CSV table of C-alpha atoms in Angstrom, one decimal:
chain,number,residue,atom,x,y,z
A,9,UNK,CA,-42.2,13.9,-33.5
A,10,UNK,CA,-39.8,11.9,-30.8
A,11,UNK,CA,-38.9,13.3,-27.5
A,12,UNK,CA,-35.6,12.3,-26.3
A,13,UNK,CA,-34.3,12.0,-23.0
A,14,UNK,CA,-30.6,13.2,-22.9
A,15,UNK,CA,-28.4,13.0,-19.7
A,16,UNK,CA,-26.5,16.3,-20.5
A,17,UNK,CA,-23.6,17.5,-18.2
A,18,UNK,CA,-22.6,20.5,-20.2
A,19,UNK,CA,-19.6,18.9,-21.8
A,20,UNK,CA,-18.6,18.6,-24.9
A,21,UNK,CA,-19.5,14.7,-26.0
A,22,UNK,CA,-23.5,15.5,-24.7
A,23,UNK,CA,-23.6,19.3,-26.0
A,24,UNK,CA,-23.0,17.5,-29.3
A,25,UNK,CA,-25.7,15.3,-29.2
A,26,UNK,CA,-28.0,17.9,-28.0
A,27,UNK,CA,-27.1,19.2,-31.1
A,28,UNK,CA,-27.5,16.1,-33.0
A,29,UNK,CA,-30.9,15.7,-32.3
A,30,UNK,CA,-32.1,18.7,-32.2
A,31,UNK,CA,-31.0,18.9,-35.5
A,32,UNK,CA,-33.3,16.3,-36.6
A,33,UNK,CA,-36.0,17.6,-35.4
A,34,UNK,CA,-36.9,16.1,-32.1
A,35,UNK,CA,-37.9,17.8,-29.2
A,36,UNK,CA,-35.0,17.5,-26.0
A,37,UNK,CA,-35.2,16.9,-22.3
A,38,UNK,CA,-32.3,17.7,-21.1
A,39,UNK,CA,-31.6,15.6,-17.6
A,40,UNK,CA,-28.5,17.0,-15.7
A,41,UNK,CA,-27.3,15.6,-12.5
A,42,UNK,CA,-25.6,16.2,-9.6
A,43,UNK,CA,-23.4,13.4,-8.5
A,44,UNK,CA,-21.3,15.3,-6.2
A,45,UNK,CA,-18.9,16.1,-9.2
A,46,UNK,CA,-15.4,17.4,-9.3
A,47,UNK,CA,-15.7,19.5,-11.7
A,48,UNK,CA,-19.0,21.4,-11.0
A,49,UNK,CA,-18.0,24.2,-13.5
A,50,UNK,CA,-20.0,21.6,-16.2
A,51,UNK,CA,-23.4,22.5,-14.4
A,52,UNK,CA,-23.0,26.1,-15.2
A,53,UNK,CA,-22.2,25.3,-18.9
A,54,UNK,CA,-25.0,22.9,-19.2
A,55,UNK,CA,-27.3,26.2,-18.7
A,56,UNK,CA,-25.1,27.9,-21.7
A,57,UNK,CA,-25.2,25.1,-23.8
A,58,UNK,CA,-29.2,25.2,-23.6
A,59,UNK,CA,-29.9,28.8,-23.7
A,60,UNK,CA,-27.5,28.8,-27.2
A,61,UNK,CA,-29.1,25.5,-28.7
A,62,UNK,CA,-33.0,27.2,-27.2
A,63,UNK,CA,-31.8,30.5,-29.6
A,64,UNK,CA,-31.0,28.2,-32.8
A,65,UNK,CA,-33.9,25.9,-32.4
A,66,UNK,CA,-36.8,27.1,-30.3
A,67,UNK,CA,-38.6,26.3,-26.9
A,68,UNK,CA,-40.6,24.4,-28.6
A,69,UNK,CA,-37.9,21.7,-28.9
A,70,UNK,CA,-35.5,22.5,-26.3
A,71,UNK,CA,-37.6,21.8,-23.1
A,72,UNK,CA,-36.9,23.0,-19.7
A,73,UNK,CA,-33.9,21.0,-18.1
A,74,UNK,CA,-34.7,18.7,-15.1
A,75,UNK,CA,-31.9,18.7,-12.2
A,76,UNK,CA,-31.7,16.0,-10.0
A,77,UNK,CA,-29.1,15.6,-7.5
A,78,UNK,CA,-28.4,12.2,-6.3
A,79,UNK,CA,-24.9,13.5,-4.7
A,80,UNK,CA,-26.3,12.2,-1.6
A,81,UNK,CA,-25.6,8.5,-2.5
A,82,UNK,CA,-22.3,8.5,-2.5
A,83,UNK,CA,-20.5,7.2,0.4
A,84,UNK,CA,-17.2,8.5,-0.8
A,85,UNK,CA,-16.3,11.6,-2.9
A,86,UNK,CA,-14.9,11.5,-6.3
A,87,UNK,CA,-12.2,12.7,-4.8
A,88,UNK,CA,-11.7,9.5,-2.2
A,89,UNK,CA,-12.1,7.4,-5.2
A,90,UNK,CA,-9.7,9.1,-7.5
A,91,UNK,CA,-6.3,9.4,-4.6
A,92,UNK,CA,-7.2,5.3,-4.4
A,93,UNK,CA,-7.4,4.6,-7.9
A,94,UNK,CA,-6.0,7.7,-9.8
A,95,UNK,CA,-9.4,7.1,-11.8
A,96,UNK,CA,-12.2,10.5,-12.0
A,97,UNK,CA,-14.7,7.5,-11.3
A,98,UNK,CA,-18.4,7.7,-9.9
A,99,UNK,CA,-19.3,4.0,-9.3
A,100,UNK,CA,-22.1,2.6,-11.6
A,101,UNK,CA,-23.1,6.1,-12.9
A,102,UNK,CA,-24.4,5.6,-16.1
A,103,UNK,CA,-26.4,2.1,-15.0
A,104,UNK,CA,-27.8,4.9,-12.4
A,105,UNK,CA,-28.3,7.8,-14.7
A,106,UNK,CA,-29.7,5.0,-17.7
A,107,UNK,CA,-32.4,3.6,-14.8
A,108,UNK,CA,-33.4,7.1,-13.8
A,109,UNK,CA,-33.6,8.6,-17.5
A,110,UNK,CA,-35.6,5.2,-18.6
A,111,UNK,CA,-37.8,6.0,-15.9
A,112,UNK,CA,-38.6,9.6,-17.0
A,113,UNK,CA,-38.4,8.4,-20.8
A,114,UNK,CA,-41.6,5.8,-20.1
A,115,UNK,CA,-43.3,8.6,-18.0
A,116,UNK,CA,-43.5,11.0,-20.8
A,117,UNK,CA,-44.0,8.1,-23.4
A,118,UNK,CA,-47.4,6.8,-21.4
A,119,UNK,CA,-48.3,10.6,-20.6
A,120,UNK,CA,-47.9,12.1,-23.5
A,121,UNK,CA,-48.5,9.2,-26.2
A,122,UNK,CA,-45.1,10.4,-27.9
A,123,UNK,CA,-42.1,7.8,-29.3
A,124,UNK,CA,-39.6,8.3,-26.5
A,125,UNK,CA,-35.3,8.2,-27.0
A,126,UNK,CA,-33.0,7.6,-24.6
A,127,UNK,CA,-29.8,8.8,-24.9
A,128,UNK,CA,-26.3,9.2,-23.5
A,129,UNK,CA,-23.1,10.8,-25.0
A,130,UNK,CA,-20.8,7.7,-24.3
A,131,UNK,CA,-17.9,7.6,-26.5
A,132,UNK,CA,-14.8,5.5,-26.9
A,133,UNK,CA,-11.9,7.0,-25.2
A,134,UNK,CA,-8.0,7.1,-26.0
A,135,UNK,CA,-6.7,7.7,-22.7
A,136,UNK,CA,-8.6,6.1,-20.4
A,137,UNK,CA,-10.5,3.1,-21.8
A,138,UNK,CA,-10.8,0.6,-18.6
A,139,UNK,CA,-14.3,2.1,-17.4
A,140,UNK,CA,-17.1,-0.9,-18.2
A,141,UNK,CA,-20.0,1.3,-18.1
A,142,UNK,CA,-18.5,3.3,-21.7
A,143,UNK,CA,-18.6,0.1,-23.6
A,144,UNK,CA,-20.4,-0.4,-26.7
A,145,UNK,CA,-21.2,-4.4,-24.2
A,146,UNK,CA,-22.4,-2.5,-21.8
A,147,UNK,CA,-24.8,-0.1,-24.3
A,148,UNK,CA,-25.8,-4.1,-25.9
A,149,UNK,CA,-26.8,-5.6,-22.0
A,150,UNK,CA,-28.6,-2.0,-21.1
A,151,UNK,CA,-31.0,-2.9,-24.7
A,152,UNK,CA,-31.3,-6.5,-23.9
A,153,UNK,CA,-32.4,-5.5,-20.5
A,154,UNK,CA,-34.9,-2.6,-21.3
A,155,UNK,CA,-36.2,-5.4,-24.0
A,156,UNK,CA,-38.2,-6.9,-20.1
A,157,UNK,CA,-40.7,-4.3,-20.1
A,158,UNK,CA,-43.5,-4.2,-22.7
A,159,UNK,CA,-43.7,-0.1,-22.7
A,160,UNK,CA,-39.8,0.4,-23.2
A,161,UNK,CA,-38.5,3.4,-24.6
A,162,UNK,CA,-35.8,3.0,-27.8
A,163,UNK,CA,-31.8,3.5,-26.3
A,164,UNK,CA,-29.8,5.3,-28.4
A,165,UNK,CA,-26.2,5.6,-28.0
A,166,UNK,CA,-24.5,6.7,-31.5
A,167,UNK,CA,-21.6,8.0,-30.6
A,168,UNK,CA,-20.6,4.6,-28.5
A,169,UNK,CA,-17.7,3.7,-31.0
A,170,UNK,CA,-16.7,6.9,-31.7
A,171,UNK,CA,-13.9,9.0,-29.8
A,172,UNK,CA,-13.6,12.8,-29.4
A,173,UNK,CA,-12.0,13.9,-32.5
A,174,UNK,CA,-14.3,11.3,-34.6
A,175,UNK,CA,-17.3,13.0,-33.3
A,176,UNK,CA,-16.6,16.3,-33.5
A,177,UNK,CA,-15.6,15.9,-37.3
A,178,UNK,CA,-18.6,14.4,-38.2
A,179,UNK,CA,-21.0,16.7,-36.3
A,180,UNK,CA,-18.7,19.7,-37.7
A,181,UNK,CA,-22.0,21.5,-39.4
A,182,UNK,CA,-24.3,21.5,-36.6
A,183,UNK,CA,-22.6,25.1,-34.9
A,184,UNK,CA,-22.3,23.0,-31.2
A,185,UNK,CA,-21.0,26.4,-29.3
A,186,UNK,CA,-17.7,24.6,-28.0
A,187,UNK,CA,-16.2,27.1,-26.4
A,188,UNK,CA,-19.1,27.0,-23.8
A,189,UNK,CA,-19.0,23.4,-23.2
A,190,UNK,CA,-16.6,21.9,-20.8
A,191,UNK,CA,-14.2,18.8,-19.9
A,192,UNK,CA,-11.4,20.0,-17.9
A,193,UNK,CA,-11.3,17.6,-14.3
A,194,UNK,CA,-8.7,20.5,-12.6
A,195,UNK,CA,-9.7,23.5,-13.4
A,196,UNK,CA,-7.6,26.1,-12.5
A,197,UNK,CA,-10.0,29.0,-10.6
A,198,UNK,CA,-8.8,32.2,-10.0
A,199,UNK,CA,-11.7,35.1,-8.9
A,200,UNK,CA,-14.4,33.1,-10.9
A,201,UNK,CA,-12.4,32.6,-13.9
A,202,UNK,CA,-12.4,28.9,-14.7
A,203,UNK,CA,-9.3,28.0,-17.0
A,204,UNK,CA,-8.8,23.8,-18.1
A,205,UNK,CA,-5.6,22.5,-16.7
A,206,UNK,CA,-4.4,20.9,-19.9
A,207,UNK,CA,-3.0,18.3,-18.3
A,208,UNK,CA,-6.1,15.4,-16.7
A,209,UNK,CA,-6.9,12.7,-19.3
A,210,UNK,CA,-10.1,14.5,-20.4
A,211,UNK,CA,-8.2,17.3,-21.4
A,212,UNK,CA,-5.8,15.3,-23.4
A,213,UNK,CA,-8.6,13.7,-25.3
A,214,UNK,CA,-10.6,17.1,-25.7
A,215,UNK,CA,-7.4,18.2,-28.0
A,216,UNK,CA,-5.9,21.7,-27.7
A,217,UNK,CA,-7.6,22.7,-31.3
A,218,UNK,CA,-10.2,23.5,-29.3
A,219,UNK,CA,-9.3,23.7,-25.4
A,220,UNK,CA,-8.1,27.5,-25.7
A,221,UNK,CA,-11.6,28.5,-23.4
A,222,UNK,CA,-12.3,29.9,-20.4
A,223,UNK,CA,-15.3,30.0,-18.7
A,224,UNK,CA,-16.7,32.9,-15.8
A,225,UNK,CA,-18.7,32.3,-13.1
């Protein structure tokens, strides 16, 4: 039995790999954080995403999700960032979520005496491909670093060279309830109802084959 320690943010590219590994048998902690987000809608989907995948495979492997909410780091909002650079962008966030999730994953490996998976649904994008911290360079300097401490935990990234459509084809059997996942950076709100705006790079690289959801609050 492995435990694996997954960032999940209720989106599609982690809800998959939920999924994935669940799938294989491991057990799941499920680590979902708040950043001070835009699109906040992906918290309440993260709870979806885990009471469908606790129905198909049990308590037993889905474990309770931890929250943390490190929104009070930031100095300036997503927001800020994004009118400067036009770029949804959250400075180092997955060298902060990959420390923090490490962290937790050698925890439960000492306490527990189980082998310990870290993992994070970064993917190769088509529209926006200029962040460092998606790179299959930056997955190979996060290993070479964790390879400093004598307990480490094993880093596993799979879908790092994959985009969207790549993953979703080969993951097609595993039932990942898309419809409750979300990506949308815009949603369009009206009384509760959350609709994607079809128009923000993560909806363009969602694909419309699946982006006909909507989402209440």
């Amino acid at each position: 039995m492995k435990t694996v320690i997954l960032s999940h943010s209720g989106g599609l590219d982690s809800s998959t790999l939920l999924y994935y590994y669940l799938d294989k048998g491991y057990s799941v902690q499920t680590v979902n954080f708040n950043y001070g987000q835009i699109n906040k809608i992906e918290q309440h989907c993260a709870k979806l995403i885990i009471a469908e995948a606790t129905k198909k495979y049990g308590a037993n492997l889905v474990l309770d999700p931890i929250v943390i909410d490190i929104s009070n780091i930031a100095t300036h909002s997503q927001d800020e960032i994004h009118k400067v650079t036009g770029k949804y962008y959250f400075p180092y966030r997955n060298q902060l979520f990959s420390s923090i999730l490490l962290s937790i994953g050698e925890s439960v490996k000492i306490t527990n005496n189980v082998d310990v998976i870290l993992a994070l649904g970064i993917h190769k994008h088509v529209t926006y491909d200029n962040y460092w911290d998606i790179t299959s360079e930056f997955v190979n300097r996060l290993k070479y670093l964790n390879e400093l401490n004598p307990n480490k935990v094993e880093i596993d990234m799979p879908f790092v060279n994959l985009v969207k459509s790549e993953i979703k084809s080969i993951t097609s059997k595993l039932g990942v309830p898309y419809k409750k996942t979300w990506t949308c950076y815009n949603p369009v709100i009206k009384q509760n109802v959350y609709t994607p705006c079809n128009k923000c790079d993560a909806c363009i690289e969602r694909g419309l084959d699946i982006n006909d959801y909507t989402v209440v609050v």
